[in-house]
PDB file of C-alpha atoms in Angstrom:
ATOM      1  CA  UNK R   1      44.612 -84.262 277.720  1.00 45.00           C
ATOM      2  CA  UNK R   2      46.559 -81.860 275.433  1.00 50.00           C
ATOM      3  CA  UNK R   3      46.660 -81.333 272.007  1.00 57.00           C
ATOM      4  CA  UNK R   4      48.825 -83.846 269.699  1.00 69.00           C
ATOM      5  CA  UNK R   5      51.157 -81.622 267.686  1.00 78.00           C
ATOM      6  CA  UNK R   6      52.719 -82.644 264.922  1.00 88.00           C
ATOM      7  CA  UNK R   7      56.303 -83.089 264.119  1.00 88.00           C
ATOM      8  CA  UNK R   8      58.260 -82.445 260.958  1.00 84.00           C
ATOM      9  CA  UNK R   9      59.851 -86.134 260.484  1.00 85.00           C
ATOM     10  CA  UNK R  10      63.071 -85.079 258.529  1.00 84.00           C
ATOM     11  CA  UNK R  11      63.987 -82.249 261.185  1.00 89.00           C
ATOM     12  CA  UNK R  12      61.835 -82.549 264.513  1.00 83.00           C
ATOM     13  CA  UNK R  13      60.198 -79.085 263.939  1.00 82.00           C
ATOM     14  CA  UNK R  14      56.904 -78.509 265.983  1.00 83.00           C
ATOM     15  CA  UNK R  15      53.889 -77.908 263.130  1.00 83.00           C
ATOM     16  CA  UNK R  16      52.545 -73.997 263.629  1.00 81.00           C
ATOM     17  CA  UNK R  17      50.614 -71.691 262.016  1.00 77.00           C
ATOM     18  CA  UNK R  18      53.235 -70.552 260.346  1.00 76.00           C
ATOM     19  CA  UNK R  19      54.781 -74.330 259.774  1.00 79.00           C
ATOM     20  CA  UNK R  20      52.213 -76.224 258.761  1.00 83.00           C
ATOM     21  CA  UNK R  21      52.949 -80.149 258.225  1.00 85.00           C
ATOM     22  CA  UNK R  22      52.835 -81.466 254.713  1.00 85.00           C
ATOM     23  CA  UNK R  23      53.216 -85.273 254.033  1.00 83.00           C
ATOM     24  CA  UNK R  24      55.174 -85.100 257.443  1.00 87.00           C
ATOM     25  CA  UNK R  25      57.511 -82.672 256.348  1.00 83.00           C
ATOM     26  CA  UNK R  26      57.816 -78.894 257.463  1.00 87.00           C
ATOM     27  CA  UNK R  27      57.588 -76.148 255.057  1.00 81.00           C
ATOM     28  CA  UNK R  28      61.696 -75.683 254.890  1.00 82.00           C
ATOM     29  CA  UNK R  29      61.924 -79.383 254.543  1.00 88.00           C
ATOM     30  CA  UNK R  30      59.158 -80.367 251.795  1.00 86.00           C
ATOM     31  CA  UNK R  31      60.861 -77.827 249.666  1.00 82.00           C
ATOM     32  CA  UNK R  32      64.181 -79.409 249.868  1.00 82.00           C
ATOM     33  CA  UNK R  33      62.506 -82.655 249.703  1.00 84.00           C
ATOM     34  CA  UNK R  34      60.034 -82.451 247.316  1.00 80.00           C
ATOM     35  CA  UNK R  35      60.290 -79.468 245.710  1.00 78.00           C
ATOM     36  CA  UNK R  36      57.982 -76.982 243.992  1.00 82.00           C
ATOM     37  CA  UNK R  37      59.280 -76.627 240.447  1.00 83.00           C
ATOM     38  CA  UNK R  38      60.281 -79.222 238.339  1.00 87.00           C
ATOM     39  CA  UNK R  39      62.660 -79.062 235.307  1.00 90.00           C
ATOM     40  CA  UNK R  40      65.091 -80.465 233.238  1.00 93.00           C
ATOM     41  CA  UNK R  41      68.623 -79.973 233.975  1.00 94.00           C
ATOM     42  CA  UNK R  42      69.540 -79.831 230.195  1.00 96.00           C
ATOM     43  CA  UNK R  43      66.727 -78.623 227.476  1.00 96.00           C
ATOM     44  CA  UNK R  44      67.487 -79.261 223.905  1.00 96.00           C
ATOM     45  CA  UNK R  45      66.102 -77.203 220.960  1.00 95.00           C
ATOM     46  CA  UNK R  46      66.763 -77.779 217.149  1.00 95.00           C
ATOM     47  CA  UNK R  47      68.254 -74.907 215.597  1.00 94.00           C
ATOM     48  CA  UNK R  48      68.400 -74.591 211.501  1.00 93.00           C
ATOM     49  CA  UNK R  49      72.042 -74.140 211.206  1.00 92.00           C
ATOM     50  CA  UNK R  50      71.888 -72.554 207.772  1.00 89.00           C
ATOM     51  CA  UNK R  51      69.255 -69.678 208.192  1.00 87.00           C
ATOM     52  CA  UNK R  52      69.236 -69.837 212.411  1.00 89.00           C
ATOM     53  CA  UNK R  53      65.289 -70.899 212.746  1.00 91.00           C
ATOM     54  CA  UNK R  54      64.334 -72.500 215.722  1.00 93.00           C
ATOM     55  CA  UNK R  55      61.735 -75.459 216.089  1.00 94.00           C
ATOM     56  CA  UNK R  56      59.250 -74.340 218.583  1.00 93.00           C
ATOM     57  CA  UNK R  57      55.727 -76.244 219.340  1.00 91.00           C
ATOM     58  CA  UNK R  58      56.022 -77.811 216.251  1.00 91.00           C
ATOM     59  CA  UNK R  59      56.867 -74.944 214.209  1.00 90.00           C
ATOM     60  CA  UNK R  60      59.841 -73.693 212.821  1.00 90.00           C
ATOM     61  CA  UNK R  61      60.507 -69.682 213.962  1.00 89.00           C
ATOM     62  CA  UNK R  62      62.360 -67.342 211.940  1.00 82.00           C
ATOM     63  CA  UNK R  63      60.783 -63.856 212.701  1.00 79.00           C
ATOM     64  CA  UNK R  64      61.912 -63.975 216.244  1.00 80.00           C
ATOM     65  CA  UNK R  65      62.371 -60.588 218.254  1.00 80.00           C
ATOM     66  CA  UNK R  66      65.586 -61.922 220.134  1.00 84.00           C
ATOM     67  CA  UNK R  67      66.719 -65.025 220.878  1.00 87.00           C
ATOM     68  CA  UNK R  68      66.449 -64.267 224.410  1.00 91.00           C
ATOM     69  CA  UNK R  69      62.589 -64.131 224.257  1.00 90.00           C
ATOM     70  CA  UNK R  70      62.465 -67.216 222.317  1.00 91.00           C
ATOM     71  CA  UNK R  71      64.349 -69.114 224.983  1.00 93.00           C
ATOM     72  CA  UNK R  72      62.696 -67.972 227.630  1.00 93.00           C
ATOM     73  CA  UNK R  73      59.512 -69.042 226.060  1.00 93.00           C
ATOM     74  CA  UNK R  74      61.397 -72.615 225.211  1.00 94.00           C
ATOM     75  CA  UNK R  75      62.349 -72.544 229.269  1.00 94.00           C
ATOM     76  CA  UNK R  76      58.766 -71.666 230.644  1.00 92.00           C
ATOM     77  CA  UNK R  77      57.022 -74.427 228.367  1.00 93.00           C
ATOM     78  CA  UNK R  78      59.480 -76.732 230.521  1.00 94.00           C
ATOM     79  CA  UNK R  79      58.566 -76.049 233.768  1.00 91.00           C
ATOM     80  CA  UNK R  80      56.070 -77.796 235.804  1.00 89.00           C
ATOM     81  CA  UNK R  81      54.761 -76.834 239.117  1.00 86.00           C
ATOM     82  CA  UNK R  82      54.203 -79.106 242.437  1.00 83.00           C
ATOM     83  CA  UNK R  83      50.133 -79.345 242.488  1.00 83.00           C
ATOM     84  CA  UNK R  84      50.139 -78.357 246.307  1.00 82.00           C
ATOM     85  CA  UNK R  85      51.396 -74.973 245.313  1.00 84.00           C
ATOM     86  CA  UNK R  86      48.171 -72.780 246.077  1.00 80.00           C
ATOM     87  CA  UNK R  87      49.533 -69.626 243.601  1.00 83.00           C
ATOM     88  CA  UNK R  88      52.151 -68.828 241.667  1.00 85.00           C
ATOM     89  CA  UNK R  89      52.823 -64.674 241.940  1.00 87.00           C
ATOM     90  CA  UNK R  90      56.090 -64.646 239.949  1.00 88.00           C
ATOM     91  CA  UNK R  91      58.488 -66.738 237.464  1.00 90.00           C
ATOM     92  CA  UNK R  92      61.651 -65.480 236.360  1.00 90.00           C
ATOM     93  CA  UNK R  93      64.187 -65.630 233.681  1.00 92.00           C
ATOM     94  CA  UNK R  94      68.036 -64.679 234.415  1.00 93.00           C
ATOM     95  CA  UNK R  95      70.180 -65.363 231.516  1.00 95.00           C
ATOM     96  CA  UNK R  96      73.927 -66.098 233.220  1.00 95.00           C
ATOM     97  CA  UNK R  97      75.593 -66.597 229.530  1.00 94.00           C
ATOM     98  CA  UNK R  98      75.147 -64.913 226.366  1.00 91.00           C
ATOM     99  CA  UNK R  99      72.925 -66.658 224.292  1.00 88.00           C
ATOM    100  CA  UNK R 100      74.806 -69.210 222.281  1.00 88.00           C
ATOM    101  CA  UNK R 101      74.775 -72.853 221.614  1.00 90.00           C
ATOM    102  CA  UNK R 102      75.066 -73.760 225.009  1.00 94.00           C
ATOM    103  CA  UNK R 103      73.229 -71.192 227.718  1.00 95.00           C
ATOM    104  CA  UNK R 104      73.200 -70.910 231.246  1.00 96.00           C
ATOM    105  CA  UNK R 105      69.727 -69.721 232.776  1.00 95.00           C
ATOM    106  CA  UNK R 106      68.486 -69.414 236.089  1.00 95.00           C
ATOM    107  CA  UNK R 107      64.567 -69.929 236.836  1.00 93.00           C
ATOM    108  CA  UNK R 108      63.028 -68.271 239.925  1.00 91.00           C
ATOM    109  CA  UNK R 109      59.564 -69.141 240.895  1.00 89.00           C
ATOM    110  CA  UNK R 110      57.871 -67.092 243.930  1.00 89.00           C
ATOM    111  CA  UNK R 111      54.849 -68.083 245.374  1.00 86.00           C
ATOM    112  CA  UNK R 112      52.581 -69.255 247.875  1.00 86.00           C
ATOM    113  CA  UNK R 113      52.193 -72.831 249.748  1.00 82.00           C
ATOM    114  CA  UNK R 114      49.737 -73.837 252.615  1.00 79.00           C
ATOM    115  CA  UNK R 115      49.523 -69.958 252.793  1.00 81.00           C
ATOM    116  CA  UNK R 116      52.988 -69.694 253.007  1.00 81.00           C
ATOM    117  CA  UNK R 117      55.573 -67.105 250.342  1.00 83.00           C
ATOM    118  CA  UNK R 118      58.297 -68.921 249.120  1.00 82.00           C
ATOM    119  CA  UNK R 119      60.579 -69.011 246.342  1.00 83.00           C
ATOM    120  CA  UNK R 120      62.812 -71.350 244.227  1.00 85.00           C
ATOM    121  CA  UNK R 121      65.407 -71.334 241.799  1.00 88.00           C
ATOM    122  CA  UNK R 122      66.672 -74.007 239.371  1.00 89.00           C
ATOM    123  CA  UNK R 123      69.687 -73.373 236.753  1.00 93.00           C
ATOM    124  CA  UNK R 124      69.210 -75.221 233.547  1.00 95.00           C
ATOM    125  CA  UNK R 125      71.502 -75.825 230.473  1.00 96.00           C
ATOM    126  CA  UNK R 126      69.533 -74.924 227.122  1.00 96.00           C
ATOM    127  CA  UNK R 127      71.739 -76.694 224.412  1.00 96.00           C
ATOM    128  CA  UNK R 128      71.125 -76.250 220.585  1.00 95.00           C
ATOM    129  CA  UNK R 129      70.979 -79.260 218.429  1.00 96.00           C
ATOM    130  CA  UNK R 130      72.013 -77.872 214.924  1.00 95.00           C
ATOM    131  CA  UNK R 131      69.805 -79.128 212.520  1.00 95.00           C
ATOM    132  CA  UNK R 132      68.326 -78.082 208.657  1.00 93.00           C
ATOM    133  CA  UNK R 133      64.785 -76.910 208.838  1.00 90.00           C
ATOM    134  CA  UNK R 134      62.617 -78.074 205.742  1.00 86.00           C
ATOM    135  CA  UNK R 135      62.799 -75.010 204.387  1.00 84.00           C
ATOM    136  CA  UNK R 136      66.828 -75.070 203.686  1.00 89.00           C
ATOM    137  CA  UNK R 137      66.689 -78.466 202.720  1.00 88.00           C
ATOM    138  CA  UNK R 138      64.881 -77.575 200.341  1.00 84.00           C
ATOM    139  CA  UNK R 139      66.904 -74.729 199.229  1.00 84.00           C
ATOM    140  CA  UNK R 140      70.204 -77.270 199.246  1.00 87.00           C
ATOM    141  CA  UNK R 141      68.267 -79.834 197.280  1.00 85.00           C
ATOM    142  CA  UNK R 142      66.542 -77.523 194.765  1.00 84.00           C
ATOM    143  CA  UNK R 143      63.279 -79.003 195.783  1.00 86.00           C
ATOM    144  CA  UNK R 144      59.718 -77.057 195.846  1.00 88.00           C
ATOM    145  CA  UNK R 145      56.160 -77.331 196.320  1.00 90.00           C
ATOM    146  CA  UNK R 146      55.016 -74.535 194.145  1.00 93.00           C
ATOM    147  CA  UNK R 147      56.126 -72.331 191.055  1.00 94.00           C
ATOM    148  CA  UNK R 148      54.796 -68.923 190.617  1.00 95.00           C
ATOM    149  CA  UNK R 149      55.547 -67.865 186.872  1.00 95.00           C
ATOM    150  CA  UNK R 150      55.100 -64.019 186.165  1.00 94.00           C
ATOM    151  CA  UNK R 151      55.058 -62.744 182.880  1.00 94.00           C
ATOM    152  CA  UNK R 152      55.166 -58.864 182.329  1.00 92.00           C
ATOM    153  CA  UNK R 153      52.925 -57.488 179.330  1.00 90.00           C
ATOM    154  CA  UNK R 154      55.579 -54.333 179.385  1.00 85.00           C
ATOM    155  CA  UNK R 155      59.609 -53.907 180.132  1.00 80.00           C
ATOM    156  CA  UNK R 156      58.018 -50.450 182.182  1.00 82.00           C
ATOM    157  CA  UNK R 157      56.049 -53.011 184.625  1.00 88.00           C
ATOM    158  CA  UNK R 158      59.320 -54.891 186.011  1.00 88.00           C
ATOM    159  CA  UNK R 159      60.410 -51.748 188.035  1.00 88.00           C
ATOM    160  CA  UNK R 160      56.914 -51.758 189.700  1.00 89.00           C
ATOM    161  CA  UNK R 161      56.485 -55.304 190.384  1.00 90.00           C
ATOM    162  CA  UNK R 162      60.242 -55.230 191.722  1.00 88.00           C
ATOM    163  CA  UNK R 163      58.968 -52.817 194.146  1.00 88.00           C
ATOM    164  CA  UNK R 164      55.856 -54.169 195.260  1.00 87.00           C
ATOM    165  CA  UNK R 165      57.623 -57.611 195.655  1.00 85.00           C
ATOM    166  CA  UNK R 166      60.377 -55.986 197.759  1.00 83.00           C
ATOM    167  CA  UNK R 167      58.395 -53.392 199.860  1.00 83.00           C
ATOM    168  CA  UNK R 168      55.487 -55.711 200.570  1.00 78.00           C
ATOM    169  CA  UNK R 169      56.566 -59.754 200.513  1.00 73.00           C
ATOM    170  CA  UNK R 170      58.664 -59.592 203.870  1.00 69.00           C
ATOM    171  CA  UNK R 171      56.069 -58.692 206.319  1.00 64.00           C
ATOM    172  CA  UNK R 172      53.747 -62.033 204.819  1.00 66.00           C
ATOM    173  CA  UNK R 173      56.580 -64.742 204.627  1.00 69.00           C
ATOM    174  CA  UNK R 174      56.983 -66.147 201.672  1.00 77.00           C
ATOM    175  CA  UNK R 175      59.275 -68.934 201.679  1.00 83.00           C
ATOM    176  CA  UNK R 176      61.444 -68.690 198.696  1.00 86.00           C
ATOM    177  CA  UNK R 177      63.770 -71.589 197.122  1.00 87.00           C
ATOM    178  CA  UNK R 178      65.248 -70.017 194.243  1.00 88.00           C
ATOM    179  CA  UNK R 179      64.446 -67.108 191.961  1.00 90.00           C
ATOM    180  CA  UNK R 180      65.082 -67.644 188.082  1.00 90.00           C
ATOM    181  CA  UNK R 181      64.743 -64.908 185.136  1.00 89.00           C
ATOM    182  CA  UNK R 182      65.164 -66.857 181.931  1.00 81.00           C
ATOM    183  CA  UNK R 183      63.923 -63.779 179.935  1.00 82.00           C
ATOM    184  CA  UNK R 184      63.712 -59.996 181.018  1.00 80.00           C
ATOM    185  CA  UNK R 185      59.979 -59.886 181.410  1.00 86.00           C
ATOM    186  CA  UNK R 186      59.993 -63.710 182.798  1.00 90.00           C
ATOM    187  CA  UNK R 187      60.330 -64.186 186.621  1.00 92.00           C
ATOM    188  CA  UNK R 188      60.237 -67.540 188.090  1.00 93.00           C
ATOM    189  CA  UNK R 189      59.804 -68.345 192.032  1.00 93.00           C
ATOM    190  CA  UNK R 190      60.651 -71.537 193.420  1.00 92.00           C
ATOM    191  CA  UNK R 191      58.188 -71.508 196.418  1.00 91.00           C
ATOM    192  CA  UNK R 192      58.730 -74.208 199.339  1.00 87.00           C
ATOM    193  CA  UNK R 193      55.083 -74.496 200.408  1.00 88.00           C
ATOM    194  CA  UNK R 194      51.676 -73.792 198.379  1.00 91.00           C
ATOM    195  CA  UNK R 195      50.903 -71.416 200.858  1.00 90.00           C
ATOM    196  CA  UNK R 196      53.582 -68.960 200.251  1.00 90.00           C
ATOM    197  CA  UNK R 197      52.615 -69.167 196.157  1.00 92.00           C
ATOM    198  CA  UNK R 198      49.336 -68.484 197.223  1.00 93.00           C
ATOM    199  CA  UNK R 199      50.500 -65.397 199.279  1.00 92.00           C
ATOM    200  CA  UNK R 200      52.759 -64.105 196.157  1.00 93.00           C
ATOM    201  CA  UNK R 201      49.543 -64.429 193.754  1.00 94.00           C
ATOM    202  CA  UNK R 202      47.366 -62.755 196.313  1.00 93.00           C
ATOM    203  CA  UNK R 203      49.965 -60.005 196.362  1.00 92.00           C
ATOM    204  CA  UNK R 204      50.291 -59.423 193.067  1.00 94.00           C
ATOM    205  CA  UNK R 205      46.751 -59.807 192.445  1.00 93.00           C
ATOM    206  CA  UNK R 206      46.317 -56.822 194.926  1.00 92.00           C
ATOM    207  CA  UNK R 207      48.307 -54.373 192.859  1.00 93.00           C
ATOM    208  CA  UNK R 208      47.724 -55.151 189.311  1.00 94.00           C
ATOM    209  CA  UNK R 209      45.585 -56.707 186.989  1.00 94.00           C
ATOM    210  CA  UNK R 210      46.247 -59.751 186.255  1.00 94.00           C
ATOM    211  CA  UNK R 211      45.324 -63.176 184.480  1.00 95.00           C
ATOM    212  CA  UNK R 212      45.930 -66.071 186.159  1.00 95.00           C
ATOM    213  CA  UNK R 213      46.348 -69.933 185.206  1.00 96.00           C
ATOM    214  CA  UNK R 214      46.707 -72.987 187.617  1.00 96.00           C
ATOM    215  CA  UNK R 215      47.956 -76.341 187.106  1.00 94.00           C
ATOM    216  CA  UNK R 216      49.541 -78.941 188.669  1.00 93.00           C
ATOM    217  CA  UNK R 217      52.432 -81.150 188.288  1.00 89.00           C
ATOM    218  CA  UNK R 218      52.589 -85.315 189.826  1.00 87.00           C
ATOM    219  CA  UNK R 219      56.419 -85.336 190.912  1.00 80.00           C
ATOM    220  CA  UNK R 220      56.510 -88.352 193.171  1.00 78.00           C
ATOM    221  CA  UNK R 221      54.714 -90.517 196.060  1.00 79.00           C
ATOM    222  CA  UNK R 222      54.786 -89.444 199.901  1.00 70.00           C
ATOM    223  CA  UNK R 223      56.190 -91.459 202.595  1.00 71.00           C
ATOM    224  CA  UNK R 224      52.370 -92.104 203.075  1.00 76.00           C
ATOM    225  CA  UNK R 225      51.673 -93.862 199.608  1.00 75.00           C
ATOM    226  CA  UNK R 226      50.072 -90.571 198.529  1.00 81.00           C
ATOM    227  CA  UNK R 227      51.057 -88.611 195.076  1.00 81.00           C
ATOM    228  CA  UNK R 228      52.698 -85.845 195.502  1.00 84.00           C
ATOM    229  CA  UNK R 229      51.540 -82.565 193.582  1.00 89.00           C
ATOM    230  CA  UNK R 230      53.162 -79.702 192.653  1.00 91.00           C
ATOM    231  CA  UNK R 231      50.981 -76.365 192.258  1.00 94.00           C
ATOM    232  CA  UNK R 232      52.173 -73.976 189.415  1.00 95.00           C
ATOM    233  CA  UNK R 233      50.747 -70.341 188.807  1.00 96.00           C
ATOM    234  CA  UNK R 234      51.159 -69.232 185.359  1.00 96.00           C
ATOM    235  CA  UNK R 235      50.396 -65.020 185.682  1.00 95.00           C
ATOM    236  CA  UNK R 236      50.454 -62.660 183.019  1.00 95.00           C
ATOM    237  CA  UNK R 237      50.926 -59.291 184.632  1.00 94.00           C
ATOM    238  CA  UNK R 238      49.041 -56.621 182.159  1.00 92.00           C
ATOM    239  CA  UNK R 239      49.594 -53.360 184.296  1.00 89.00           C
ATOM    240  CA  UNK R 240      48.801 -51.632 187.460  1.00 88.00           C
ATOM    241  CA  UNK R 241      45.781 -51.243 189.141  1.00 83.00           C
TER     242      UNK R 241
END
């Protein structure tokens, strides 16, 4: 009695070493019917219409190298691979259109299924959903979580303080809502979050001799029923270190 061979229930191809039958289908039909990669036709992401920040993995990203790099990461996060695939050798992302509010992207996956090499591609549309990030909402409403009040002991320190803040603050991501200068020796920084305030205070402490006082203001109740408190740093800059 001869060996009973299996055939593809879709196209009738006979099973062989180079064409194994998987769930009743040959390799070609399995890929066509089941698909080895799954990705939505449309992927939406949130884009701040004021500052251009993109919400990615729960965080608002502003300091990205390029939109292409960020879009590629968003697309890759939305790819699912069939569990039958034993190896992924490459995933390529190609921009069909220039990154904008609606961006066409081709995703091509190269891998191995049952010892057989395969490649499969999909076209997806990345769609921006315009909104406002929390930082820009605060800027528009003039709301803030922290206040850093800088008092200078002499007018000569103003240049040095401005120079340090300008050259260093960009590198540590300080979210400034507003800056006010009620007097020549006073600078008030209104900040969107307490972490930014702590960074600003640390920066001043690093380069100047300072006296620092910390206080809190109750400014309302959160949606969870907790007291919302604003932190206030009063900093007297005495001189350079």
